[in-house]
Amino acid sequence: MTRRAPSPSRLGALAAGLLLATTLVLSSPADARHILTSPDFAEALDRALADPRLAGARASVVVRDAATGETLYERGGDDRLLPASNTKLLTSAAAMELLGPDHRYRTEAVADGRVHGRELRGDLYLRGSGDPTMLAEDYAAIAAGIAARGITRVSGDLVADDTRFDSVRLGRAWSWDGEGAAYSAGVSALTVAPDTDYDAGTVHVSAAPGSAVGDPPHVTLTPASDHVPVDNRATTVATGQPGTLSLSRPHGSDAVVVSGRIPLGSAPTTAWIAVADPTAHATAVFADALAAHGVRVAGDTVLGRAAPEGATPLAAHESMPLSELLVPFMKLSNNMHAEALVKTIGHETSGRGTWSAGLAAIQRYAAELGLDTGAYRQVDGSGLSRMNLMPAAELATLLTGVRAKPWFGPWYEALPVACAADRMVGGTLRSRMCGTAAAGNARAKTGSLTGATGLSGYVTAADGRELVFSVLLDDYLGAAPEDIEDTVVTALAASGGPAAGTAAPAADAPGLECSWLKPARC
């Protein structure tokens, strides 16, 4: 990319700005911004952040030159706000550095016993390493591998070895009333996803009208297993009647509850719901696959026991490399991928697959990258916890620091792209900033929780400069003001050109990441 040298007038403005920076102290919180230069986007950013919807709210905004690290605009840059899924920027960068882009997860079946003829005399272990992309078909392939060895009977137990990670399923301060939501599923070293969005630890539920009025709906789970019962309390009603069907897993329950009414002839109601025990569900899916391939297990299913040293490998599945896993992870803001990576980092760096071990390693890496680890708090990998606190300045430091890494290319490509229609390109930005200079240009990580939104990433200005930006907005009321973020990025994209300061179109702004609201609203 060609970069234009600064003009004498720009250098003069820079010198004047630096002089002012050394002589002025701004005391009013409303004026607590520090513009080190006078770029043509500064006025547009000031106007955007003066939006009445931010009255009483907080903003932390930093813009830097990506090549030099020079701060071009700052407002509340050191203020700690909820980063939401912007947290995934740090988690993913640390995973690429500490695990490596070629890291793969391995899920395998091993035997504690000897094979005599068609019988395994002993226990069959299913051993997981934390792969959040395992599908039912992958477990079926492992079962097929066992059957291909001529084994048709296991005299002992089917044992689930999920001991690579600890038994703590949910992150720190995750909301109890989101326990059944797909974006808040439990984390396990053995899990299964229902589709290639790879929402590990969830089932896809579909409820279609029954055959006649008064019948219960037809309910299907994907993947189905004996571990997830269905409590079907719903009724089919006449065509034209209002539909009130609800699909949920209440707090403290193992069952998917189907309630309400569904009219004849209506389309199925669908939802993605987190299971109560991802290990048990995955093992039940594997048990069904064994049976389908003619392998009978005489004993019981046992959960949470480590396979003995020296167990005999029978069949295995390896995941895609981390560099490819980043795409569904970052494009769709997948929380379970983030948490699996944190625990994997913990295991690989200290032998402990825990949040505390993984986060400690991530913090050490952040310090090496130049972040002030005393200036922020990270308690999970995804940003789902409201205990996470991060200033925009630290996110900007991360974004500038990783540009020199050998793995930066695939990491950068995994970021959502503004207004790119393909879901695995545009991700959570695919319907944002369309018709602006940022469309197809800005690459950034979104982040949304109720009352908190953020957007941090890269954009190329009209004058050829590559800019790093981080915009965090907290404590507002009402819908997420994502259009304010978009206006900021659009102004950056247009800077140095004739359309500087052009506002981005307003978008429908939910209170959570759009990719979490399935069917996808992005």
XYZ file of C-alpha atoms in Angstrom:
522
model
C 0.000 0.000 0.000
C 1.397 3.438 -0.954
C 1.630 5.924 1.892
C 1.716 9.675 1.187
C 4.335 11.690 3.042
C 2.882 14.370 5.348
C 2.737 17.844 3.813
C 4.528 20.792 5.440
C 1.153 22.115 6.588
C 0.331 18.780 8.190
C 3.731 18.747 9.934
C 3.077 22.254 11.167
C -0.314 21.235 12.530
C 1.313 18.287 14.252
C 3.917 20.503 15.897
C 1.256 22.937 17.052
C -0.864 20.120 18.390
C 2.056 18.674 20.328
C 2.843 22.095 21.802
C -0.746 22.482 22.954
C -0.651 18.986 24.412
C 2.274 19.969 26.660
C 0.724 23.238 27.877
C -3.025 22.627 28.273
C -4.849 20.678 30.974
C -8.495 19.913 30.226
C -10.397 19.568 33.487
C -14.001 19.126 32.385
C -15.050 15.464 31.984
C -17.110 16.479 28.954
C -13.926 17.778 27.286
C -11.717 14.872 28.428
C -10.360 14.118 24.979
C -6.880 14.612 23.637
C -6.433 15.209 19.914
C -2.709 15.116 19.224
C -3.148 16.178 15.616
C -5.919 17.963 13.778
C -7.059 15.342 11.244
C -10.060 16.081 9.092
C -12.098 13.404 10.859
C -11.818 14.939 14.355
C -14.845 17.209 13.973
C -16.956 14.344 12.619
C -15.985 12.157 15.565
C -16.774 14.935 18.023
C -20.228 15.349 16.466
C -20.886 11.603 16.520
C -19.926 11.293 20.183
C -22.132 14.272 21.082
C -25.211 12.214 20.123
C -27.986 12.742 22.730
C -28.272 8.962 23.177
C -24.878 9.088 24.898
C -26.017 11.660 27.463
C -25.163 10.119 30.823
C -23.279 7.321 29.085
C -19.532 6.810 28.695
C -17.280 6.608 25.661
C -13.695 5.441 25.246
C -12.378 6.155 21.756
C -8.854 5.959 20.335
C -7.624 6.308 16.736
C -3.995 5.621 15.825
C -1.845 5.490 12.741
C -1.368 1.758 12.242
C 2.169 2.059 10.887
C 3.622 4.463 13.448
C 1.378 3.939 16.458
C 0.858 7.708 16.669
C -2.384 8.634 18.437
C -4.532 10.773 16.138
C -7.671 11.079 18.251
C -8.536 10.156 21.814
C -11.517 10.634 24.056
C -11.581 8.826 27.376
C -8.974 6.484 25.967
C -7.822 5.279 29.384
C -11.327 4.851 30.811
C -12.251 1.236 31.577
C -15.482 0.156 29.898
C -17.149 -3.160 29.157
C -15.380 -4.508 26.060
C -17.998 -7.244 25.449
C -16.794 -9.374 22.513
C -13.910 -7.020 21.765
C -12.290 -9.227 24.432
C -11.946 -11.868 21.722
C -9.267 -9.752 20.047
C -6.896 -10.440 22.923
C -7.964 -14.072 23.335
C -7.520 -14.884 19.663
C -4.186 -13.090 19.356
C -2.834 -14.912 22.406
C -4.074 -18.227 21.002
C -2.259 -17.624 17.710
C 0.935 -16.730 19.559
C 0.872 -19.358 22.330
C -0.753 -22.289 20.509
C 0.325 -21.443 16.976
C -1.750 -21.165 13.794
C -1.222 -24.872 13.055
C -2.612 -26.063 16.390
C -5.229 -28.804 16.002
C -7.515 -30.468 18.512
C -7.546 -34.256 18.655
C -10.511 -36.359 19.794
C -9.786 -40.065 20.012
C -11.075 -43.435 21.094
C -8.583 -45.505 23.086
C -8.863 -48.948 24.660
C -7.919 -50.073 28.150
C -7.838 -53.762 27.413
C -7.066 -56.244 24.658
C -8.932 -57.097 21.494
C -9.776 -60.773 21.182
C -11.461 -61.554 17.914
C -14.330 -59.060 17.641
C -14.424 -58.175 21.320
C -12.609 -55.450 23.213
C -12.133 -56.977 26.645
C -11.948 -53.857 28.755
C -13.145 -50.264 28.690
C -13.478 -47.973 25.693
C -12.451 -44.368 26.351
C -13.530 -41.321 24.377
C -10.820 -38.741 25.067
C -11.289 -35.091 24.208
C -8.851 -32.201 24.037
C -11.370 -29.369 23.864
C -12.318 -29.294 20.175
C -15.295 -26.888 19.909
C -15.920 -27.863 16.261
C -16.809 -31.541 16.756
C -19.957 -32.579 14.886
C -22.080 -35.729 15.178
C -20.561 -36.876 11.881
C -17.080 -36.640 13.403
C -18.102 -38.922 16.261
C -19.658 -41.229 13.667
C -16.326 -41.349 11.828
C -14.539 -42.370 15.032
C -17.138 -45.094 15.604
C -16.673 -46.256 12.010
C -12.938 -46.460 12.630
C -13.514 -48.745 15.613
C -15.867 -50.954 13.613
C -13.311 -51.092 10.782
C -10.917 -52.787 13.188
C -13.424 -55.620 13.453
C -14.666 -54.732 16.946
C -18.362 -55.426 17.493
C -18.483 -55.710 21.294
C -16.971 -53.859 24.264
C -17.139 -55.930 27.432
C -16.472 -52.978 29.742
C -17.715 -49.402 30.032
C -17.820 -46.466 27.664
C -15.807 -43.816 29.509
C -15.775 -40.099 28.682
C -12.369 -38.569 29.347
C -12.934 -34.813 29.460
C -10.182 -34.271 32.033
C -8.061 -32.075 29.744
C -10.233 -29.244 31.119
C -11.512 -28.776 34.652
C -15.170 -29.384 35.508
C -16.152 -25.702 35.782
C -18.606 -25.287 32.923
C -19.689 -21.648 33.091
C -17.572 -18.517 33.190
C -17.179 -16.064 36.018
C -20.264 -13.915 36.626
C -22.134 -15.269 33.613
C -25.820 -14.552 34.003
C -27.891 -17.405 35.442
C -30.882 -16.495 33.298
C -28.806 -16.997 30.151
C -27.835 -20.536 31.099
C -29.942 -22.112 28.366
C -28.879 -19.660 25.658
C -26.619 -20.948 22.893
C -24.182 -18.077 23.432
C -23.707 -19.131 27.077
C -23.173 -22.890 26.739
C -20.994 -24.860 29.121
C -17.346 -25.489 28.281
C -15.977 -29.041 28.160
C -13.059 -30.918 26.644
C -15.699 -33.206 25.064
C -18.542 -31.475 23.292
C -20.574 -31.531 20.083
C -22.030 -28.792 17.866
C -25.261 -29.047 15.834
C -23.999 -27.399 12.629
C -21.066 -25.679 10.970
C -21.528 -22.483 12.941
C -19.942 -24.774 15.545
C -22.031 -23.682 18.520
C -20.458 -26.253 20.806
C -22.567 -27.605 23.651
C -25.916 -26.797 22.054
C -28.734 -28.535 20.224
C -30.807 -27.192 17.360
C -34.482 -27.575 18.257
C -37.245 -27.556 15.663
C -40.943 -27.753 16.541
C -43.432 -28.235 13.671
C -47.241 -28.360 13.912
C -48.786 -31.710 14.732
C -50.960 -33.602 12.282
C -54.245 -32.300 13.683
C -55.656 -29.701 16.047
C -54.941 -30.767 19.610
C -51.845 -32.807 18.741
C -48.507 -31.934 20.301
C -45.993 -30.438 17.888
C -43.395 -32.658 16.210
C -40.086 -31.851 17.919
C -36.672 -32.787 16.583
C -33.240 -32.206 18.123
C -29.987 -31.977 16.179
C -27.928 -33.800 17.162
C -30.353 -36.020 19.015
C -29.260 -37.950 22.091
C -30.820 -39.765 25.011
C -29.201 -37.247 27.334
C -31.446 -34.339 26.284
C -35.111 -35.033 27.081
C -37.953 -33.023 25.564
C -40.778 -31.799 27.791
C -43.460 -31.159 25.170
C -46.302 -29.177 26.735
C -47.388 -27.447 23.526
C -50.523 -27.849 21.401
C -51.343 -27.564 17.711
C -54.183 -25.115 17.062
C -56.277 -24.262 14.007
C -54.882 -22.373 11.051
C -55.066 -18.636 11.592
C -54.897 -18.859 15.388
C -52.085 -16.861 17.029
C -48.849 -18.770 17.580
C -47.226 -18.573 21.013
C -44.739 -21.442 20.830
C -41.699 -21.174 23.088
C -38.525 -23.293 23.192
C -36.291 -23.069 26.251
C -34.216 -24.855 28.868
C -35.138 -23.377 32.236
C -32.488 -22.733 34.857
C -31.624 -25.930 36.735
C -33.301 -28.209 34.185
C -31.860 -30.780 31.787
C -34.914 -30.790 29.525
C -35.816 -28.719 26.497
C -39.272 -27.353 27.293
C -41.718 -26.779 24.427
C -44.752 -24.760 25.450
C -47.506 -22.627 23.930
C -49.462 -23.050 20.699
C -48.496 -23.521 17.059
C -51.060 -23.203 14.216
C -51.569 -25.871 11.580
C -49.680 -25.088 8.409
C -47.216 -22.713 10.036
C -43.454 -22.946 9.598
C -41.483 -24.753 12.309
C -40.258 -22.741 15.267
C -36.524 -23.184 15.774
C -33.961 -22.354 18.428
C -30.419 -23.211 19.454
C -30.339 -24.210 23.124
C -27.400 -24.980 25.401
C -27.386 -28.437 26.970
C -26.892 -28.872 30.709
C -23.897 -31.237 30.459
C -21.920 -31.021 27.199
C -19.774 -34.052 28.073
C -22.784 -36.281 28.692
C -24.471 -35.090 25.510
C -21.397 -35.663 23.337
C -20.850 -39.107 24.837
C -24.472 -40.034 24.201
C -24.077 -38.946 20.566
C -20.969 -41.129 20.310
C -22.760 -44.081 21.935
C -25.504 -43.830 19.320
C -22.850 -43.751 16.586
C -21.231 -46.905 17.999
C -24.583 -48.689 17.962
C -25.264 -47.525 14.401
C -21.943 -49.066 13.320
C -22.672 -52.360 15.054
C -20.493 -51.849 18.135
C -22.290 -52.881 21.346
C -21.091 -51.702 24.755
C -21.985 -54.160 27.526
C -21.129 -51.873 30.446
C -22.237 -48.443 31.583
C -21.438 -44.932 30.439
C -19.009 -43.287 32.862
C -18.205 -39.583 32.771
C -15.081 -37.699 33.764
C -12.462 -40.428 34.169
C -9.015 -40.096 32.625
C -7.806 -42.789 30.260
C -4.860 -44.724 31.676
C -1.342 -44.175 30.418
C -0.546 -46.562 27.605
C -4.136 -46.994 26.437
C -4.300 -48.378 22.891
C -5.364 -45.883 20.183
C -8.239 -47.142 18.040
C -9.530 -44.173 16.002
C -9.242 -40.396 16.079
C -10.455 -37.138 14.563
C -8.341 -33.998 14.166
C -9.839 -30.545 13.904
C -9.097 -27.868 11.357
C -6.002 -25.810 12.267
C -6.455 -22.791 14.515
C -5.839 -20.435 11.587
C -9.033 -21.808 9.976
C -10.989 -22.131 13.224
C -10.527 -18.362 13.652
C -13.036 -17.773 10.838
C -16.225 -19.099 12.493
C -14.848 -17.975 15.856
C -14.276 -14.313 14.992
C -16.729 -13.774 12.139
C -19.645 -15.087 14.230
C -18.255 -14.031 17.628
C -18.481 -17.568 19.010
C -18.170 -17.477 22.797
C -17.546 -21.188 23.252
C -14.558 -21.090 20.897
C -13.049 -18.308 22.984
C -13.456 -20.174 26.258
C -12.144 -23.456 24.822
C -9.064 -21.578 23.638
C -8.492 -20.041 27.079
C -8.539 -23.451 28.747
C -6.414 -24.922 25.974
C -3.844 -22.183 26.504
C -3.901 -23.009 30.211
C -3.265 -26.688 29.559
C -0.536 -26.102 26.977
C 1.350 -23.523 29.051
C 0.959 -24.932 32.569
C -0.684 -28.365 32.332
C -3.920 -26.995 33.816
C -6.997 -26.615 31.604
C -8.586 -23.885 33.686
C -9.705 -20.327 33.146
C -7.220 -19.037 35.711
C -4.234 -20.754 34.079
C -5.249 -19.685 30.583
C -5.953 -16.089 31.527
C -2.623 -15.847 33.373
C -0.805 -16.925 30.207
C -2.829 -14.460 28.110
C -1.923 -11.670 30.517
C 1.779 -12.514 30.271
C 1.528 -12.390 26.508
C -0.347 -9.069 26.625
C 2.497 -7.573 28.671
C 5.023 -8.751 26.072
C 2.910 -7.073 23.404
C 3.084 -3.773 25.263
C -0.302 -3.652 26.978
C -0.512 -2.213 30.478
C -1.936 -5.268 32.253
C -2.706 -3.154 35.316
C -5.065 -1.005 33.269
C -7.693 -3.641 32.426
C -9.399 -6.773 33.779
C -10.130 -9.954 31.833
C -12.068 -12.760 33.530
C -13.107 -14.861 30.512
C -12.126 -15.330 26.902
C -15.289 -14.177 25.157
C -16.299 -10.969 26.916
C -19.599 -12.444 28.085
C -18.861 -11.562 31.710
C -19.721 -8.056 32.806
C -16.667 -8.141 35.085
C -14.383 -7.557 32.095
C -13.101 -3.984 31.865
C -10.907 -2.578 29.099
C -9.844 0.889 27.904
C -9.884 1.630 24.192
C -6.202 2.606 24.454
C -5.198 -0.957 25.387
C -7.203 -2.431 22.517
C -5.503 0.020 20.160
C -2.112 -1.058 21.515
C -3.053 -4.674 20.823
C -4.181 -3.878 17.288
C -0.967 -2.040 16.441
C 1.288 -4.595 18.143
C 0.011 -7.705 16.351
C 0.665 -6.258 12.879
C 4.299 -7.417 13.086
C 3.423 -11.015 13.994
C 4.005 -13.780 11.422
C 0.440 -15.005 11.931
C -1.130 -11.563 11.450
C -2.398 -12.371 7.948
C -4.932 -15.105 8.849
C -5.833 -13.300 12.086
C -6.622 -10.105 10.154
C -8.592 -12.053 7.523
C -10.731 -13.582 10.288
C -12.062 -10.179 11.377
C -15.565 -9.285 10.107
C -15.617 -7.070 7.011
C -18.067 -4.174 6.755
C -20.932 -4.830 4.296
C -19.477 -8.097 2.927
C -22.587 -10.147 2.159
C -21.036 -13.587 2.611
C -21.687 -14.571 6.207
C -18.223 -16.071 6.629
C -16.629 -12.886 5.328
C -18.801 -10.086 6.674
C -19.768 -11.917 9.847
C -21.269 -9.580 12.424
C -20.541 -6.568 10.171
C -22.127 -7.860 6.993
C -25.110 -5.486 7.125
C -23.252 -2.467 8.529
C -21.668 0.591 6.848
C -23.052 -0.337 3.432
C -22.891 2.487 0.902
C -20.029 4.224 2.712
C -16.268 4.477 2.295
C -15.931 1.824 5.026
C -17.828 -0.869 3.073
C -15.484 -3.698 2.122
C -12.715 -1.713 3.795
C -13.122 -1.751 7.563
C -12.221 -4.988 9.375
C -13.206 -5.018 13.016
C -14.448 -7.009 15.968
C -17.899 -6.139 17.189
C -19.063 -6.462 20.763
C -22.541 -6.118 22.264
C -24.092 -6.697 25.650
C -27.106 -4.915 27.082
C -25.945 -1.356 27.694
C -22.516 -1.887 26.138
C -21.246 -1.929 22.572
C -17.828 -1.770 20.978
C -16.068 -1.880 17.628
C -12.294 -2.172 17.287
C -10.173 -2.846 14.225
C -8.631 -1.417 11.077
C -9.684 0.863 8.228
C -7.813 2.433 5.319
C -8.425 6.149 4.867
C -9.034 7.772 1.498
C -5.507 9.210 1.584
C -4.020 5.714 1.903
C -3.245 5.716 5.615
C -4.080 2.575 7.549
C -5.780 3.473 10.807
C -6.393 1.507 13.985
C -9.506 2.383 15.967
C -11.300 1.299 19.112
C -14.733 2.631 20.059
C -16.340 1.493 23.332
C -19.724 2.861 24.450
C -21.216 1.965 27.827
C -24.093 2.790 30.160
C -26.527 4.062 27.534
C -30.248 3.322 27.690
C -32.230 1.779 24.861
C -30.963 0.039 21.735
C -27.242 -0.250 21.079
C -26.052 2.914 19.263
C -23.988 0.922 16.770
C -24.638 3.570 14.128
C -22.446 5.923 16.165
C -19.588 3.443 15.872
C -20.298 3.157 12.169
C -20.255 6.925 11.760
C -16.840 7.066 13.454
C -15.387 4.379 11.184
C -16.985 5.887 8.073
C -15.422 9.245 8.899
C -12.031 7.572 9.273
C -12.447 5.751 5.954
C -13.354 9.004 4.180
C -10.610 11.080 5.793
C -8.203 12.703 3.368
C -10.857 12.577 0.662
C -13.802 14.747 -0.437
C -16.401 12.871 1.636
C -14.788 13.184 5.063
C -17.299 13.070 7.890
C -20.061 11.284 5.971
C -22.427 9.600 8.405
C -23.095 5.891 8.186
C -26.670 4.647 7.714
C -28.415 3.726 10.943
C -28.886 0.003 11.523
C -31.238 -2.108 13.603
C -29.208 -2.549 16.773
C -30.007 -5.466 19.109
C -28.725 -5.652 22.683
C -26.572 -8.708 21.974
C -24.235 -9.777 19.190
C -26.444 -10.272 16.140
C -24.921 -13.693 15.398
C -26.105 -14.909 18.819
C -29.714 -14.218 17.858
C -30.443 -17.229 15.685
C -31.662 -17.392 12.994
C -28.899 -14.900 12.241
C -29.910 -11.241 12.056
C -26.549 -9.890 10.910
